[in-house]
C-alpha cells in the first residue's frame, strides 16, 4: 500500500527497492521514491481520499526536501547517490538525467496541487516555482536542435551523447515538448533510430500514456503489437519485465555503489 511509505524512519530517496523482507541486502533506488510520489495525486484523483493525502503529504515533503539537497545550479537533480535505476534499458542516468528530472518536475507540480488539498497553499506556490525552474532547465539544456529530440543526460552541463525513448516520451507526456518541438519528437519516437534506447515492458505504461494524451491510438496499438508479439506467442500468461525471456539491459550508472 502507498501509505507504507509515510514513515519517516527511512530517509526519502534511501528507501529499500522492494517491500520489507524481500531482499536480505536492501538496495536503495532514488527513482523508486520518485515514482512512488507520482502515484499520490493519481490516487487522490481516482478515489478523492483527502485523508489519505493528508497522511502521506509529510512524506512527500520530506522527499522533496531530500531532492533539494541533491540539485545543481540549474535546479536539476544531479549525481544522485546509490543505485540509479528506472527501467531495464540502456538509457543514460549519469549526471543530470532528463528522465529522472522530468519525473521530479511532475512531482513538484503534483505537490503544488496536493498542498492546496491539505491547506498548505503557500508551500504549494514554492513547489510550483521549483517545478517551473526545472522545466525551463530541461528545455534549455537538453534539447538537440540537430536531432530534434532531447538528450538523455548531462555531465558538467554537457550532453553525454545518448538518447532514449524514456526521455522523449516523458517530454511529450509532461508538457516539455510544446508545439514547436513536439512534432519532431513524435517523429523520432514513432520510428526510433537504432541508437535510441528502448522502453522495456517495465516502463511501457508511460509510452502508452504519452501517445494516448496525443491521441495517437493507432500508433500506440501498432507498437504494442510489434513489441509484445513474442511475449504473446510464448504462451506465458504474465507480462515479462524484459523483451526477451532470458535477457535484460541495465541503464548506464545503474550499478549499486
Tab-separated table of C-alpha atoms in Angstrom:
chain	number	residue	atom	x	y	z
A	1	UNK	CA	0.000	0.000	0.000
A	2	UNK	CA	1.130	3.526	-0.694
A	3	UNK	CA	0.671	4.507	2.941
A	4	UNK	CA	3.547	2.191	3.942
A	5	UNK	CA	5.905	4.887	2.630
A	6	UNK	CA	4.646	7.526	5.036
A	7	UNK	CA	7.075	6.524	7.787
A	8	UNK	CA	9.902	8.947	8.469
A	9	UNK	CA	12.242	6.226	9.749
A	10	UNK	CA	13.979	5.762	6.391
A	11	UNK	CA	15.121	8.954	4.638
A	12	UNK	CA	13.222	9.502	1.373
A	13	UNK	CA	15.425	8.611	-1.552
A	14	UNK	CA	17.077	5.894	0.534
A	15	UNK	CA	14.113	3.540	0.626
A	16	UNK	CA	14.624	-0.177	0.079
A	17	UNK	CA	13.952	-1.133	-3.522
A	18	UNK	CA	11.272	-3.665	-2.591
A	19	UNK	CA	8.881	-4.494	0.221
A	20	UNK	CA	10.484	-5.219	3.628
A	21	UNK	CA	11.774	-8.770	3.943
A	22	UNK	CA	12.086	-9.484	0.230
A	23	UNK	CA	15.815	-8.800	-0.024
A	24	UNK	CA	18.433	-9.760	2.519
A	25	UNK	CA	20.536	-6.798	1.482
A	26	UNK	CA	18.205	-3.899	0.631
A	27	UNK	CA	19.252	-1.710	-2.252
A	28	UNK	CA	18.299	1.913	-2.483
A	29	UNK	CA	16.930	3.405	-5.674
A	30	UNK	CA	16.143	7.138	-5.673
A	31	UNK	CA	13.932	6.791	-8.745
A	32	UNK	CA	11.690	4.337	-6.879
A	33	UNK	CA	10.875	7.026	-4.327
A	34	UNK	CA	10.113	9.453	-7.159
A	35	UNK	CA	7.828	7.033	-8.975
A	36	UNK	CA	6.004	6.320	-5.688
A	37	UNK	CA	5.351	10.055	-5.345
A	38	UNK	CA	3.801	10.137	-8.825
A	39	UNK	CA	1.030	7.879	-7.585
A	40	UNK	CA	-0.210	10.225	-4.832
A	41	UNK	CA	-2.139	12.692	-6.987
A	42	UNK	CA	-3.226	9.861	-9.242
A	43	UNK	CA	-4.680	8.068	-6.221
A	44	UNK	CA	-6.437	11.207	-4.999
A	45	UNK	CA	-7.991	11.941	-8.393
A	46	UNK	CA	-9.258	8.370	-8.649
A	47	UNK	CA	-10.640	7.986	-5.130
A	48	UNK	CA	-10.947	11.511	-3.689
A	49	UNK	CA	-9.474	10.468	-0.336
A	50	UNK	CA	-8.351	13.718	1.240
A	51	UNK	CA	-7.421	11.925	4.491
A	52	UNK	CA	-5.003	9.770	2.534
A	53	UNK	CA	-3.347	12.859	1.039
A	54	UNK	CA	-3.053	14.413	4.498
A	55	UNK	CA	-1.470	11.195	5.750
A	56	UNK	CA	1.223	10.913	3.079
A	57	UNK	CA	1.859	14.605	2.378
A	58	UNK	CA	4.555	14.876	5.119
A	59	UNK	CA	6.453	12.031	3.439
A	60	UNK	CA	6.127	13.815	0.099
A	61	UNK	CA	7.502	16.985	1.695
A	62	UNK	CA	10.468	15.052	3.133
A	63	UNK	CA	11.159	13.521	-0.260
A	64	UNK	CA	11.175	16.907	-1.987
A	65	UNK	CA	13.472	18.371	0.655
A	66	UNK	CA	15.817	15.425	0.147
A	67	UNK	CA	15.705	16.143	-3.588
A	68	UNK	CA	16.570	19.804	-2.993
A	69	UNK	CA	19.789	18.727	-1.283
A	70	UNK	CA	20.803	16.916	-4.482
A	71	UNK	CA	20.156	19.645	-7.053
A	72	UNK	CA	22.739	21.582	-9.048
A	73	UNK	CA	22.926	25.253	-10.026
A	74	UNK	CA	20.118	24.723	-12.559
A	75	UNK	CA	17.726	23.242	-10.014
A	76	UNK	CA	18.182	19.771	-11.532
A	77	UNK	CA	18.751	16.537	-9.667
A	78	UNK	CA	22.377	15.653	-10.353
A	79	UNK	CA	24.574	12.682	-9.423
A	80	UNK	CA	22.010	11.047	-7.173
A	81	UNK	CA	23.510	8.619	-4.673
A	82	UNK	CA	23.185	4.838	-4.597
A	83	UNK	CA	21.697	2.683	-7.353
A	84	UNK	CA	20.175	4.799	-10.143
A	85	UNK	CA	17.601	2.680	-11.935
A	86	UNK	CA	14.434	3.495	-13.853
A	87	UNK	CA	13.942	0.705	-16.373
A	88	UNK	CA	15.572	-2.402	-17.840
A	89	UNK	CA	17.034	-0.402	-20.691
A	90	UNK	CA	20.361	1.193	-21.545
A	91	UNK	CA	19.177	4.753	-21.028
A	92	UNK	CA	21.748	7.106	-19.515
A	93	UNK	CA	21.161	8.085	-15.881
A	94	UNK	CA	24.562	9.623	-15.222
A	95	UNK	CA	24.900	13.201	-14.009
A	96	UNK	CA	21.688	15.173	-14.525
A	97	UNK	CA	19.235	12.760	-16.134
A	98	UNK	CA	16.376	14.088	-18.262
A	99	UNK	CA	14.031	11.240	-17.362
A	100	UNK	CA	14.699	11.497	-13.626
A	101	UNK	CA	14.272	15.267	-13.688
A	102	UNK	CA	11.111	15.126	-15.807
A	103	UNK	CA	9.571	12.924	-13.130
A	104	UNK	CA	10.908	15.275	-10.435
A	105	UNK	CA	9.271	18.218	-12.203
A	106	UNK	CA	5.951	16.367	-12.382
A	107	UNK	CA	6.145	15.546	-8.669
A	108	UNK	CA	6.742	19.221	-7.865
A	109	UNK	CA	3.676	20.179	-9.902
A	110	UNK	CA	1.652	17.479	-8.190
A	111	UNK	CA	2.912	18.634	-4.791
A	112	UNK	CA	1.727	22.154	-5.572
A	113	UNK	CA	-1.739	20.800	-6.300
A	114	UNK	CA	-1.764	18.485	-3.271
A	115	UNK	CA	-0.615	21.285	-0.983
A	116	UNK	CA	-3.868	23.086	-1.727
A	117	UNK	CA	-5.778	19.918	-0.847
A	118	UNK	CA	-4.227	19.841	2.652
A	119	UNK	CA	-4.369	23.596	3.223
A	120	UNK	CA	-0.717	24.410	2.546
A	121	UNK	CA	-1.155	26.777	-0.409
A	122	UNK	CA	1.892	28.912	0.427
A	123	UNK	CA	4.136	25.863	0.326
A	124	UNK	CA	2.402	24.810	-2.865
A	125	UNK	CA	3.473	28.016	-4.566
A	126	UNK	CA	7.080	27.205	-3.665
A	127	UNK	CA	6.764	23.761	-5.248
A	128	UNK	CA	5.296	25.343	-8.364
A	129	UNK	CA	8.181	27.824	-8.677
A	130	UNK	CA	10.685	24.991	-8.396
A	131	UNK	CA	8.801	22.960	-11.000
A	132	UNK	CA	8.955	25.808	-13.489
A	133	UNK	CA	12.672	26.212	-12.887
A	134	UNK	CA	13.278	22.512	-13.551
A	135	UNK	CA	11.104	22.626	-16.674
A	136	UNK	CA	12.994	25.636	-18.003
A	137	UNK	CA	16.358	23.976	-17.405
A	138	UNK	CA	15.259	20.793	-19.134
A	139	UNK	CA	14.024	22.676	-22.192
A	140	UNK	CA	17.109	24.867	-22.410
A	141	UNK	CA	19.949	22.468	-21.610
A	142	UNK	CA	18.897	19.097	-23.026
A	143	UNK	CA	17.499	19.989	-26.438
A	144	UNK	CA	19.380	18.836	-29.536
A	145	UNK	CA	18.370	21.070	-32.414
A	146	UNK	CA	20.237	18.823	-34.819
A	147	UNK	CA	18.435	15.635	-33.776
A	148	UNK	CA	15.133	17.276	-32.893
A	149	UNK	CA	14.907	15.376	-29.590
A	150	UNK	CA	16.138	15.631	-26.017
A	151	UNK	CA	19.439	14.194	-24.830
A	152	UNK	CA	19.359	11.637	-22.029
A	153	UNK	CA	21.758	13.255	-19.580
A	154	UNK	CA	24.306	15.954	-18.897
A	155	UNK	CA	27.640	15.737	-17.126
A	156	UNK	CA	29.136	19.130	-16.264
A	157	UNK	CA	26.410	20.726	-18.419
A	158	UNK	CA	27.490	18.748	-21.494
A	159	UNK	CA	25.322	16.112	-23.202
A	160	UNK	CA	26.624	12.575	-22.863
A	161	UNK	CA	25.541	11.867	-26.437
A	162	UNK	CA	22.943	9.234	-25.616
A	163	UNK	CA	19.223	9.325	-26.379
A	164	UNK	CA	16.255	7.257	-25.233
A	165	UNK	CA	12.558	6.776	-25.714
A	166	UNK	CA	12.163	7.363	-21.980
A	167	UNK	CA	13.318	10.979	-22.068
A	168	UNK	CA	11.327	11.905	-25.127
A	169	UNK	CA	8.080	10.155	-24.252
A	170	UNK	CA	8.228	11.838	-20.835
A	171	UNK	CA	8.805	15.172	-22.598
A	172	UNK	CA	5.594	14.621	-24.558
A	173	UNK	CA	3.660	13.384	-21.546
A	174	UNK	CA	4.680	16.158	-19.143
A	175	UNK	CA	4.415	19.150	-21.461
A	176	UNK	CA	8.122	19.657	-22.074
A	177	UNK	CA	7.855	19.464	-25.833
A	178	UNK	CA	5.400	22.149	-26.837
A	179	UNK	CA	4.086	22.598	-30.382
A	180	UNK	CA	7.477	23.695	-31.703
A	181	UNK	CA	9.303	20.533	-30.622
A	182	UNK	CA	6.511	18.023	-30.258
A	183	UNK	CA	6.302	17.122	-33.935
A	184	UNK	CA	9.986	16.258	-34.271
A	185	UNK	CA	9.951	14.276	-31.024
A	186	UNK	CA	6.883	12.357	-32.144
A	187	UNK	CA	8.505	11.586	-35.478
A	188	UNK	CA	11.573	10.210	-33.714
A	189	UNK	CA	9.788	8.009	-31.183
A	190	UNK	CA	7.403	6.550	-33.762
A	191	UNK	CA	10.369	5.474	-35.888
A	192	UNK	CA	13.211	5.324	-33.349
A	193	UNK	CA	16.756	5.296	-34.680
A	194	UNK	CA	18.962	2.333	-33.726
A	195	UNK	CA	20.896	4.330	-31.119
A	196	UNK	CA	17.755	5.302	-29.196
A	197	UNK	CA	17.358	3.221	-26.013
A	198	UNK	CA	14.026	1.403	-25.999
A	199	UNK	CA	11.456	1.323	-23.237
A	200	UNK	CA	11.002	-2.139	-21.724
A	201	UNK	CA	7.677	-3.683	-20.640
A	202	UNK	CA	8.501	-2.410	-17.158
A	203	UNK	CA	8.198	1.262	-18.285
A	204	UNK	CA	5.792	0.778	-21.182
A	205	UNK	CA	2.882	2.425	-19.388
A	206	UNK	CA	4.483	5.857	-19.872
A	207	UNK	CA	4.727	5.284	-23.624
A	208	UNK	CA	1.014	4.458	-23.640
A	209	UNK	CA	0.141	7.491	-21.518
A	210	UNK	CA	2.110	9.793	-23.813
A	211	UNK	CA	0.639	8.509	-27.071
A	212	UNK	CA	-2.884	8.421	-25.646
A	213	UNK	CA	-2.517	12.031	-24.466
A	214	UNK	CA	-1.551	12.971	-28.024
A	215	UNK	CA	-4.475	10.959	-29.443
A	216	UNK	CA	-2.083	8.675	-31.333
A	217	UNK	CA	-4.043	5.497	-30.587
A	218	UNK	CA	-3.382	3.691	-33.915
A	219	UNK	CA	0.362	4.213	-33.494
A	220	UNK	CA	0.196	3.035	-29.886
A	221	UNK	CA	-1.609	-0.156	-30.891
A	222	UNK	CA	0.935	-0.786	-33.651
A	223	UNK	CA	3.828	-0.529	-31.190
A	224	UNK	CA	2.058	-2.801	-28.695
A	225	UNK	CA	1.567	-5.461	-31.358
A	226	UNK	CA	5.145	-5.174	-32.606
A	227	UNK	CA	6.831	-5.331	-29.230
A	228	UNK	CA	4.632	-7.736	-27.315
A	229	UNK	CA	4.164	-10.279	-30.126
A	230	UNK	CA	6.987	-12.585	-28.997
A	231	UNK	CA	5.734	-12.485	-25.425
A	232	UNK	CA	2.198	-13.253	-26.569
A	233	UNK	CA	3.274	-16.152	-28.775
A	234	UNK	CA	5.368	-17.649	-25.985
A	235	UNK	CA	2.287	-18.893	-24.171
A	236	UNK	CA	3.139	-17.242	-20.851
A	237	UNK	CA	0.188	-15.752	-19.006
A	238	UNK	CA	2.120	-12.952	-17.287
A	239	UNK	CA	3.984	-9.941	-18.670
A	240	UNK	CA	7.786	-10.148	-18.664
A	241	UNK	CA	9.914	-7.326	-17.299
A	242	UNK	CA	12.132	-7.552	-20.399
A	243	UNK	CA	11.504	-8.034	-24.105
A	244	UNK	CA	13.266	-11.398	-24.142
A	245	UNK	CA	12.689	-14.138	-21.607
A	246	UNK	CA	16.345	-14.731	-20.750
A	247	UNK	CA	17.960	-11.323	-21.153
A	248	UNK	CA	17.838	-7.753	-19.977
A	249	UNK	CA	19.554	-4.399	-20.363
A	250	UNK	CA	20.554	-2.171	-17.473
A	251	UNK	CA	20.809	1.626	-17.548
A	252	UNK	CA	24.176	3.356	-17.587
A	253	UNK	CA	25.136	4.153	-13.982
A	254	UNK	CA	22.782	1.502	-12.676
A	255	UNK	CA	25.387	-0.297	-10.578
A	256	UNK	CA	24.879	-0.021	-6.862
A	257	UNK	CA	27.740	1.893	-5.266
